[in-house]
Short mmCIF file of C-alpha atoms in Angstrom, two decimals:
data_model
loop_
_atom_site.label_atom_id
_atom_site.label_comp_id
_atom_site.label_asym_id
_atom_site.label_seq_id
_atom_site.Cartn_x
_atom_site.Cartn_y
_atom_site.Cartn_z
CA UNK A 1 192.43 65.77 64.05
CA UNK A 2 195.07 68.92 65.12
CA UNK A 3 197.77 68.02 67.13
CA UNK A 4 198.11 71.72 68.20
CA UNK A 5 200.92 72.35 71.29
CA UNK A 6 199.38 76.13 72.33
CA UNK A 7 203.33 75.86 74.38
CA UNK A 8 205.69 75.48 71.66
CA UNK A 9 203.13 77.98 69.17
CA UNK A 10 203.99 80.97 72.07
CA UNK A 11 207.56 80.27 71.91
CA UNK A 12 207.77 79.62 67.88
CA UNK A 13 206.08 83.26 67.53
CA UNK A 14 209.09 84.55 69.39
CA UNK A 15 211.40 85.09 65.83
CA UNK A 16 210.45 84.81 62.18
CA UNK A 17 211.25 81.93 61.54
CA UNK A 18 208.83 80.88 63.84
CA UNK A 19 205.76 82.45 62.01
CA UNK A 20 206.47 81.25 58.94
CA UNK A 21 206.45 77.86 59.57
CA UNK A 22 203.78 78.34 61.74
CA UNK A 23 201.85 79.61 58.52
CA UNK A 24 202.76 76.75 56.25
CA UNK A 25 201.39 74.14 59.34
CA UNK A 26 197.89 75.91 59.88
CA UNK A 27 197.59 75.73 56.06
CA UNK A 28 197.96 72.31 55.89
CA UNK A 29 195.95 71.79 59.04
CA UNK A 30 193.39 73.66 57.73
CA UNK A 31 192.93 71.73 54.60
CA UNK A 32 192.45 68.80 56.31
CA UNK A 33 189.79 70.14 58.79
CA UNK A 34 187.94 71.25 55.69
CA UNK A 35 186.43 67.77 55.29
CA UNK A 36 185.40 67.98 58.94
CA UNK A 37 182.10 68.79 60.32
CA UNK A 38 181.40 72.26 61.93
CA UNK A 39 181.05 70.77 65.31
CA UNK A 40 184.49 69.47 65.17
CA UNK A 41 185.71 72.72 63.41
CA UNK A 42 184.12 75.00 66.67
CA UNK A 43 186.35 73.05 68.58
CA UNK A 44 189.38 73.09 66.69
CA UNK A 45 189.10 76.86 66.86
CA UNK A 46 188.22 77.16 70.04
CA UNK A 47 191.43 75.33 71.51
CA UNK A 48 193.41 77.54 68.71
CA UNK A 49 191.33 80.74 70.42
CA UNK A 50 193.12 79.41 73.94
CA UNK A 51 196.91 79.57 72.27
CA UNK A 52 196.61 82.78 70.03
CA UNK A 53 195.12 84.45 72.83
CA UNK A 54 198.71 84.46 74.41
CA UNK A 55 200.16 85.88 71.17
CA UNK A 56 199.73 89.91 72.33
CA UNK A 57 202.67 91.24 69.55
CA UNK A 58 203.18 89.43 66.68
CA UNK A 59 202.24 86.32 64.62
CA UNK A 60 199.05 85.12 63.37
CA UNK A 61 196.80 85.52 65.80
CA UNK A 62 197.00 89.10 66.03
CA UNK A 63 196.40 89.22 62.19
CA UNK A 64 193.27 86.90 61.64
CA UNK A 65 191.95 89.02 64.94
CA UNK A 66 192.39 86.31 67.21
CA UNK A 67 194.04 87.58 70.09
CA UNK A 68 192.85 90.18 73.04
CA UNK A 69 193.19 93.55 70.99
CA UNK A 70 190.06 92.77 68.85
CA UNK A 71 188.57 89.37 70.37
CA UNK A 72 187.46 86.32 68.46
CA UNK A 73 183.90 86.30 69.72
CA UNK A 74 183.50 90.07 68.37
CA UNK A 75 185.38 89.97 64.76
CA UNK A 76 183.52 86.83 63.62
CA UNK A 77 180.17 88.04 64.67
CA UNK A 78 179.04 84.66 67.53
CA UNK A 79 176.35 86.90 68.75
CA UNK A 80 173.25 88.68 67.43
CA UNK A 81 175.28 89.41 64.01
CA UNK A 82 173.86 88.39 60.81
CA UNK A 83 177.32 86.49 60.12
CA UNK A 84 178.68 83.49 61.93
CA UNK A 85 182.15 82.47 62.15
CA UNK A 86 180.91 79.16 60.19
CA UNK A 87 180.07 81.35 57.14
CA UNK A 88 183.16 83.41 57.20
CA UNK A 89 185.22 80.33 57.39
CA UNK A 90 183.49 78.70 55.01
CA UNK A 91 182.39 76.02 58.04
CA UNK A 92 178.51 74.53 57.60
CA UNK A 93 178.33 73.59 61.36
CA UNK A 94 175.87 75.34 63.00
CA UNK A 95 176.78 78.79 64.93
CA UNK A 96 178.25 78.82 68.03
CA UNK A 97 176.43 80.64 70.99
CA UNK A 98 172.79 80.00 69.67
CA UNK A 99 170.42 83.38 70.73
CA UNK A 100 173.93 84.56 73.12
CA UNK A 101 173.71 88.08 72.86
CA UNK A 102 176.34 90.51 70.64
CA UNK A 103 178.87 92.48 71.33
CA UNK A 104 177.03 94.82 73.23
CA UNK A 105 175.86 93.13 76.01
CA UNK A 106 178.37 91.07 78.47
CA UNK A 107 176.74 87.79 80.66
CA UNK A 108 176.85 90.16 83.64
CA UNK A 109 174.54 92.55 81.76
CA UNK A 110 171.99 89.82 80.72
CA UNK A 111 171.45 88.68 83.94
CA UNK A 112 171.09 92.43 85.70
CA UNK A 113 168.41 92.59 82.33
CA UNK A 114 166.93 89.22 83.27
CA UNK A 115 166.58 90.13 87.03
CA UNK A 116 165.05 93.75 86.10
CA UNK A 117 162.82 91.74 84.31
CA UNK A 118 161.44 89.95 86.82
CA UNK A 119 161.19 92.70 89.68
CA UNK A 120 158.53 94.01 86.96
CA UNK A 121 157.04 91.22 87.12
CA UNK A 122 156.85 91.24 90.81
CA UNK A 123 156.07 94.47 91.12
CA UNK A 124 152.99 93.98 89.10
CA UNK A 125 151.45 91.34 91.42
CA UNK A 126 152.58 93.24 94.43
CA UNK A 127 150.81 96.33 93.35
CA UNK A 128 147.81 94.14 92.05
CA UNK A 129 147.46 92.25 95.75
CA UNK A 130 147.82 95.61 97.37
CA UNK A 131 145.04 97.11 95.33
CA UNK A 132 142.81 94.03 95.98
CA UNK A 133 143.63 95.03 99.56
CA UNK A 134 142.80 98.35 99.46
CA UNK A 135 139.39 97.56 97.48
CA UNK A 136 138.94 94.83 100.56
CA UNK A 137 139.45 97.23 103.45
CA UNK A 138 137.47 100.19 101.80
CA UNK A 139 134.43 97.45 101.25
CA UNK A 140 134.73 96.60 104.96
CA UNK A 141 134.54 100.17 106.13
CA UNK A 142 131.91 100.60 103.92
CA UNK A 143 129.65 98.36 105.53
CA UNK A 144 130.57 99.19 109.15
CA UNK A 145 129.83 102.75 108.31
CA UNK A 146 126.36 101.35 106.74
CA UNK A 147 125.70 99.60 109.88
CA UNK A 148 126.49 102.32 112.24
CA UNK A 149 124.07 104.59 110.41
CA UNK A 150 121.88 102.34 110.13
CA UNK A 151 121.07 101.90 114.02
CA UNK A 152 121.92 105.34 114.65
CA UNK A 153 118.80 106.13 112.52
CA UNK A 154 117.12 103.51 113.99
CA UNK A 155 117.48 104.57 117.26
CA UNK A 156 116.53 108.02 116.41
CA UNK A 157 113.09 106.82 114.90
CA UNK A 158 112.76 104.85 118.11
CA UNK A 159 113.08 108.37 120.38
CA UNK A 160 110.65 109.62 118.10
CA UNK A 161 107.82 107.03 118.65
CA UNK A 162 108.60 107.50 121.79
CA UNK A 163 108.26 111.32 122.19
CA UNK A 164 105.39 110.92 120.32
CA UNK A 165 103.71 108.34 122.03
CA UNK A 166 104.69 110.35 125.58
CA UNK A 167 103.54 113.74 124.43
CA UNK A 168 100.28 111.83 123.22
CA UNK A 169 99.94 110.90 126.71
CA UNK A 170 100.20 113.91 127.96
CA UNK A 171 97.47 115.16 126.12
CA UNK A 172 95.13 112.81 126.89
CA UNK A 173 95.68 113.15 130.77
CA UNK A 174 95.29 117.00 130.25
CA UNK A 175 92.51 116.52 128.72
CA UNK A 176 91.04 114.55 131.38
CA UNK A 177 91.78 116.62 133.81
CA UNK A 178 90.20 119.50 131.97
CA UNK A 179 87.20 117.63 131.95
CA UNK A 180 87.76 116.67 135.90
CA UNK A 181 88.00 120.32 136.49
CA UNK A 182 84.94 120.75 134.72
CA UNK A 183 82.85 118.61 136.86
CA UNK A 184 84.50 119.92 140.02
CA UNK A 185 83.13 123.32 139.26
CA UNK A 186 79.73 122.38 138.64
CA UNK A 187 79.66 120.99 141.98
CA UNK A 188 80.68 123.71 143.87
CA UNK A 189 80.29 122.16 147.49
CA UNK A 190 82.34 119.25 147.00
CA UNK A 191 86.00 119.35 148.58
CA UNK A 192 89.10 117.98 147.47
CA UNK A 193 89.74 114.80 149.79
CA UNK A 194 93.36 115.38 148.84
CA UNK A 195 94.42 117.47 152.22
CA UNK A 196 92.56 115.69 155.23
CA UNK A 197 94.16 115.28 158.12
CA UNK A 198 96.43 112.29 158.75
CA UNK A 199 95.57 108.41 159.19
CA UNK A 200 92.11 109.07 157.04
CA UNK A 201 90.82 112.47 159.23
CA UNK A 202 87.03 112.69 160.09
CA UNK A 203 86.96 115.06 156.43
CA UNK A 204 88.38 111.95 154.71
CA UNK A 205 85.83 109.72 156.24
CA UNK A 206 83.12 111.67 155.34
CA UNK A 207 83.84 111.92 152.02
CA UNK A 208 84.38 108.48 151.63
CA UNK A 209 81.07 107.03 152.77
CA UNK A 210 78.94 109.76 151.44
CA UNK A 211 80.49 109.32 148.06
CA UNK A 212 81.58 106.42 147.62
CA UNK A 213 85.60 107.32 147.76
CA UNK A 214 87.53 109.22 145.42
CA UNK A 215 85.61 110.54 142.10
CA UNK A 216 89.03 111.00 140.10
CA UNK A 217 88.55 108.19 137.22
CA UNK A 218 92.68 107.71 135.35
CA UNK A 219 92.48 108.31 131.78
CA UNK A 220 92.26 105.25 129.46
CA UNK A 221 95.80 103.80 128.74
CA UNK A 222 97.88 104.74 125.67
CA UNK A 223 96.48 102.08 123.14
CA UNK A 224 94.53 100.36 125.36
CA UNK A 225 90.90 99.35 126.66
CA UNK A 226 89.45 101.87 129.63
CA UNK A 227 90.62 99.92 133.04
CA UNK A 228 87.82 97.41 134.32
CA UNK A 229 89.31 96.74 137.51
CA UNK A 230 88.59 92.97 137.49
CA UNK A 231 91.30 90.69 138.23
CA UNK A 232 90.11 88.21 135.29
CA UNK A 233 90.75 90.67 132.68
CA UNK A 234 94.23 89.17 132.16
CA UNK A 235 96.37 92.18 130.55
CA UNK A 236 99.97 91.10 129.65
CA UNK A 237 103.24 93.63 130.18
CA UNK A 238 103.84 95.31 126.90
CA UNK A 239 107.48 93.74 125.94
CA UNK A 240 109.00 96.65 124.14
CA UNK A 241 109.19 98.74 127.41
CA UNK A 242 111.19 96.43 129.37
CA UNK A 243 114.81 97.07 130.60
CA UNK A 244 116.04 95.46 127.44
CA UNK A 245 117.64 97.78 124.65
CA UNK A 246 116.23 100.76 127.09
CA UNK A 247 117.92 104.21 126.77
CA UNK A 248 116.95 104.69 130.95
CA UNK A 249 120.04 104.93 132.74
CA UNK A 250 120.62 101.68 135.36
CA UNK A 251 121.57 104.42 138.15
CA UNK A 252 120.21 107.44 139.55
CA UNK A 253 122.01 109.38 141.98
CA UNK A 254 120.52 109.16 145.80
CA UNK A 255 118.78 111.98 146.78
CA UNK A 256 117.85 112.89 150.39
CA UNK A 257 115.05 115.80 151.28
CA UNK A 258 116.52 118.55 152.77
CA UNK A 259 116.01 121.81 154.57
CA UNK A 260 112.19 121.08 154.55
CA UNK A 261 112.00 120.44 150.58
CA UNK A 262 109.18 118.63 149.74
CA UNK A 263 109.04 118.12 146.04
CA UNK A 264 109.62 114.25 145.37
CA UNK A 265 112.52 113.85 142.30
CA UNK A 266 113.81 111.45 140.42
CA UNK A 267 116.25 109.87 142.96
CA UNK A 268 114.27 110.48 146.21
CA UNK A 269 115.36 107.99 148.53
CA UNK A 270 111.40 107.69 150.93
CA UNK A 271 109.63 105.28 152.62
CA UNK A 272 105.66 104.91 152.11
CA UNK A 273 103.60 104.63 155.63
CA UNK A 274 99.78 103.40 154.71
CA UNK A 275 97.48 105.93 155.55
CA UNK A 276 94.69 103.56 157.62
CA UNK A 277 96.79 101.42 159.27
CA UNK A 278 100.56 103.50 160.10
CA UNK A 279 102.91 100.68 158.50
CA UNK A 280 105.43 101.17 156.68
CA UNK A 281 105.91 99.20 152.82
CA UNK A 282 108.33 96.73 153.60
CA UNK A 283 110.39 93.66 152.28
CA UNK A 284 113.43 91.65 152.85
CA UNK A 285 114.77 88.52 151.54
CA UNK A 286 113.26 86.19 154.42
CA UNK A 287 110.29 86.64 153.23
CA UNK A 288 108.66 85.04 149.60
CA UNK A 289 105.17 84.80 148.62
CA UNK A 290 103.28 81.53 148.80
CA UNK A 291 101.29 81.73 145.68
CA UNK A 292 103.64 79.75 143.39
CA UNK A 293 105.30 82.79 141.93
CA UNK A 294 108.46 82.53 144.13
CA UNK A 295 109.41 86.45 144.47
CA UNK A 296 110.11 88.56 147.49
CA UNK A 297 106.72 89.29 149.66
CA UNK A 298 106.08 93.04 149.95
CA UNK A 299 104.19 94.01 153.28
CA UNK A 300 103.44 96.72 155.69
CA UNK A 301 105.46 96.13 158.66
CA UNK A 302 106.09 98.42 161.53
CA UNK A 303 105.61 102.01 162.35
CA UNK A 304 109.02 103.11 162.71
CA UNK A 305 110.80 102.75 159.42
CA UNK A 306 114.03 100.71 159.02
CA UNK A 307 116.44 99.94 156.81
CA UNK A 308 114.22 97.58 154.52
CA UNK A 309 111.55 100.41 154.45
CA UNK A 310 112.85 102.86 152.06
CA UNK A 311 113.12 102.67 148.11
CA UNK A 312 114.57 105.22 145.24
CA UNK A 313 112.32 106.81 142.71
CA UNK A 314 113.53 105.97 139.31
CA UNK A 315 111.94 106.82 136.07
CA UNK A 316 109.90 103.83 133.60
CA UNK A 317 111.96 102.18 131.20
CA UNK A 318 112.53 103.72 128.44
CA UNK A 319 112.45 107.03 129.96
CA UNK A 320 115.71 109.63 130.12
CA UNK A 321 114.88 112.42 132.88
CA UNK A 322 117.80 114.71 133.89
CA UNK A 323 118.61 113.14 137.87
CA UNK A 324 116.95 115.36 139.87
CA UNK A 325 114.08 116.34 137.78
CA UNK A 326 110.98 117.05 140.31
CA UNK A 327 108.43 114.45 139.40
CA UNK A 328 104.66 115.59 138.23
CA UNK A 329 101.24 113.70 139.37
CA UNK A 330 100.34 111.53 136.17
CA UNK A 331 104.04 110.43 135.28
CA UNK A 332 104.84 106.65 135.53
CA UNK A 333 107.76 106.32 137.97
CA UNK A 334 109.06 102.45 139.07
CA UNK A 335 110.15 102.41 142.97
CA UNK A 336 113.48 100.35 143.65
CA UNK A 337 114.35 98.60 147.00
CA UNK A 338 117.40 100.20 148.59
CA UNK A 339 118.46 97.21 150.40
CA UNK A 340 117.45 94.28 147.79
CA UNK A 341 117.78 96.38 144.22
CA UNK A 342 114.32 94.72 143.30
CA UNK A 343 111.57 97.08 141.57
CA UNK A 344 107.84 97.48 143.06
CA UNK A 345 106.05 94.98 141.11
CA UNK A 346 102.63 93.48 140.79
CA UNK A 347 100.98 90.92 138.17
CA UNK A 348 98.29 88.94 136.85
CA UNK A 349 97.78 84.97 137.63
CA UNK A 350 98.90 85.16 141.07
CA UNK A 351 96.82 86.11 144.19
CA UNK A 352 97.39 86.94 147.50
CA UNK A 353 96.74 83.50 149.69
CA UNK A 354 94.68 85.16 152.41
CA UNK A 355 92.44 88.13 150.08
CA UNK A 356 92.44 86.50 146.68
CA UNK A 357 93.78 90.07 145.25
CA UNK A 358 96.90 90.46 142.93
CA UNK A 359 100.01 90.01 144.88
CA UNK A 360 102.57 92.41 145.06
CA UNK A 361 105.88 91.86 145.19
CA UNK A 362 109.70 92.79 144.55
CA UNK A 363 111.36 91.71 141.55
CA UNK A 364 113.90 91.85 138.99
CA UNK A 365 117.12 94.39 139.22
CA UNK A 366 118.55 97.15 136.92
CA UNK A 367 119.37 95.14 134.59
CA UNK A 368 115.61 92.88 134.80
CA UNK A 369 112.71 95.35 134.64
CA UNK A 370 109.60 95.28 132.94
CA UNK A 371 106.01 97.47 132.36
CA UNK A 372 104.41 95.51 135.02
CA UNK A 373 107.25 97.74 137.39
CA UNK A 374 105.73 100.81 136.08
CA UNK A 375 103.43 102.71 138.95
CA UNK A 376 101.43 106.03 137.93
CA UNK A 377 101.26 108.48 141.08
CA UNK A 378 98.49 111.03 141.59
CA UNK A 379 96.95 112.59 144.55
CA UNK A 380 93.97 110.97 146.12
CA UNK A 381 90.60 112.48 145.46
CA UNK A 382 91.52 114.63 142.13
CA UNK A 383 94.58 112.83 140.29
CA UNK A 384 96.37 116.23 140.27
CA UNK A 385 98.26 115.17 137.25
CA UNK A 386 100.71 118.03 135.71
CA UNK A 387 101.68 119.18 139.36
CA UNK A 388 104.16 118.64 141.60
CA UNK A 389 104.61 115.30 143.88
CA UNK A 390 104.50 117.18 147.47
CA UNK A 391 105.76 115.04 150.41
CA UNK A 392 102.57 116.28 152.50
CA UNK A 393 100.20 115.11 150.31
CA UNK A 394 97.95 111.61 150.61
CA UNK A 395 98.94 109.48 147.04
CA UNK A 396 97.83 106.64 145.51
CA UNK A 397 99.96 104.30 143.10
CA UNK A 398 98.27 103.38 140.70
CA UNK A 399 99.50 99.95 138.61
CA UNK A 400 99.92 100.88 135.38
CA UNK A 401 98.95 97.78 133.24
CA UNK A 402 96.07 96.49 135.66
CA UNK A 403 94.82 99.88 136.46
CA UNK A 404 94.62 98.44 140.20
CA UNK A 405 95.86 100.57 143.03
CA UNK A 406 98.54 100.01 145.72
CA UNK A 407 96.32 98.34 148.51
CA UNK A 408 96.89 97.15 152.35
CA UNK A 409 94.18 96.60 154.96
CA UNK A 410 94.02 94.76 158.15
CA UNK A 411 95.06 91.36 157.21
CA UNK A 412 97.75 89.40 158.51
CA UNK A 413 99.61 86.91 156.91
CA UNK A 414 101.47 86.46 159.92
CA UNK A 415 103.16 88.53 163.21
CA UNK A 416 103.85 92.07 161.86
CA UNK A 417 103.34 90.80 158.48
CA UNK A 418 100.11 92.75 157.28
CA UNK A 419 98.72 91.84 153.93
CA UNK A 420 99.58 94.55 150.90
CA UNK A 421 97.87 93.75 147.03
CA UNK A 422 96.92 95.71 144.23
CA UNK A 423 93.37 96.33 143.98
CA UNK A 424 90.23 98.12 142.73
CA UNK A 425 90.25 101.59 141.40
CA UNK A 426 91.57 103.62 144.18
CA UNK A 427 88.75 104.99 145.84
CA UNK A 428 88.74 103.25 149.28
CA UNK A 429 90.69 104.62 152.45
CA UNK A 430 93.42 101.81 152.04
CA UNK A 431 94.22 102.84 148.95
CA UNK A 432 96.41 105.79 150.52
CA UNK A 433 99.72 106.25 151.75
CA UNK A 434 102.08 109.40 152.98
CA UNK A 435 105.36 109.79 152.16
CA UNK A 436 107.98 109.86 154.80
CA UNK A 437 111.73 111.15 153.32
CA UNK A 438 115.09 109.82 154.62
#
């Protein structure tokens, strides 16, 4: 094993003498190490690598290359070379460094390389994830856009039933009432009951008990049966023109008659005085019916109107008039109680306790309506439909599921409570009220 002092070597390479001798003792140092393994030789040279390396001027480590001018690690190839320092030396250990990079690449440099490496690497899975993302968010748009067109085309089918059905409507009740005008002509001495004097005048009278009432007969209902007037022929509400899912705005603006107007709108605030009998249709919360069905009692009360007397004219669900729109004989209209917010409303299964008619009552609110809501007005005696509602004019509201008729007569249910129903075809005297506007 060397004994080498890197001290005294420094100071020995300061004269001549010094080399020499120096050359003669790594000679014989070196023949000994030649038994030696490689390991032990990669040491030796790497403590004589520490000495030489102080040796910038003269001796032998600037000649064998060992020093700082030329460096040890480059001359005897430890890096990527096909020559190791073993080889050259004539060492068998194995090669120092391993897979350490040559010459042209410091530590420093591999690790910047390995790090660049690496932010690749990253930078591949970032910009896979953000793809993914991308892909995610345009699938999610996708179907929200689907959706949205989707009910935007199924709410424009729906208008279009709906126009269609409406404008098949109107047919039908023009047709009808070419065919009323038809038989009016060929019986040229009849009179329209439609303009007698107030409270059922002596012309009214007449007509009524020579002929039996009104002759106008409502045409048959979209998609249903002809009306049979018979409170056992149970017909149900249809469901798809409730308030639910309806286009019909909840709110109309109030409007009040003025400067003698007297075409009836959608928003007329009016009351409704019964022809035969002067009261006015009436209800309040104090007062509930007493056939089981719980709602608000409707009456005819006194023959001044008050506050609980008057209700808006709205359009049926499902229904989108401009506010203000004057309102034609024939249309379906619903009636809402200023004071409560409940709808006109009449029904099957439940009678009135004193006449055994269908009750009628107030119900529901703008966001609870249904078709059984839904009144059709015309003018007594001829139906008028297609023309203008007229405040002066005798009316009848006709239910539009039952086919029944706003009703009142002489009954009492109790003290300035007089019994109101829905009943018969609308040919009878009670079946007609006048309009009063606020």
């Amino acid at each position: 094993m060397s004994n080498y002092d890197n001290n005294n070597y420094g100071q020995e390479n300061e004269g001549g003498d010094g080399s020499r001798g120096l050359m003669d003792h790594f000679r014989r140092s070196d023949s000994r190490n030649s038994s030696q393994s490689g390991n032990s030789g990669q040491g030796q040279h790497g403590r004589q690598q520490q000495g030489y390396g102080q040796q910038q001027q003269q001796g032998y480590g600037q000649q064998q290359g060992y020093g700082q001018q030329q460096g040890y690690g480059q001359q005897q190839g430890y890096g990527q070379q096909q020559q190791g320092y073993g080889q050259q030396q004539g060492h068998s250990g194995p090669r120092p460094g391993g897979n350490m990079p040559g010459s042209d690449f410091s530590q420093e440099e591999l690790q910047k390389h390995e790090r660049n490496e690496k932010y690749k690497e990253y930078g591949k899975y970032a910009g896979g994830a953000l793809a993914a993302a991308a892909a995610v968010g345009a699938a999610v748009y996708g179907v929200h856009e689907y959706k949205e067109h989707k009910e935007e085309k199924e709410e424009e089918e729906r208008r279009e039933e709906e126009e269609k059905r409406r404008e098949e409507e109107r047919r039908r009740q023009q047709l009808h009432q070419q065919k009323q005008q038809q038989h009016q002509q060929q019986q040229p001495g009849r009179h329209s009951p439609g303009h007698d004097s107030a409270y059922g005048g002596q012309q009214g009278s007449q007509q009524g008990s020579s002929h039996g009432g009104s002759g106008f007969q409502p045409p048959v209902p979209m998609g249903r049966p002809p009306y049979t007037y018979d409170p056992h022929d149970v017909r149900n509400a249809d469901p798809s023109r409730s308030s639910q899912n309806s286009p019909t705005p909840r709110e109309y603006p109030q409007i009040r008659q003025v400067n003698g107007d007297a075409a009836i709108k959608i928003g007329s605030i009016i009351a409704l005085k019964h022809n035969m009998t002067g009261r006015f249709l009436h209800t309040d919360r104090s007062h509930s019916t007493e056939s089981g069905s719980n709602q608000q009692l409707v009456f005819g009360f006194r023959w001044n109107p008050d506050e609980n007397d008057y209700w808006q004219v709205l359009p049926a669900n499902h229904d989108v008039p401009v506010p203000g729109s004057i309102v034609s004989y024939g249309t379906q209209i619903r009636l809402r109680h200023m004071e409560t917010g409940h709808h006109l409303h009449s029904h099957y299964n439940y009678r009135e306790s004193r006449s055994g008619q269908n009750e009628v009552t107030a119900y529901g609110d703008q966001s609870n309506s249904d078709e059984n809501d839904h009144w059709v007005i015309e003018r007594w005696g001829d139906g008028a439909y297609g023309q203008t509602w007229n405040a002066h004019d005798v009316v009848v509201l006709r239910h539009y599921v039952s086919g029944m008729t706003l009703h009142s007569h002489e009954i009492l249910i109790s003290e300035d409570v007089q019994s109101v129903t829905c009943f018969g075809p609308g040919n009878e005297e009670n079946d007609k009220w006048r309009v009063q506007c606020q």
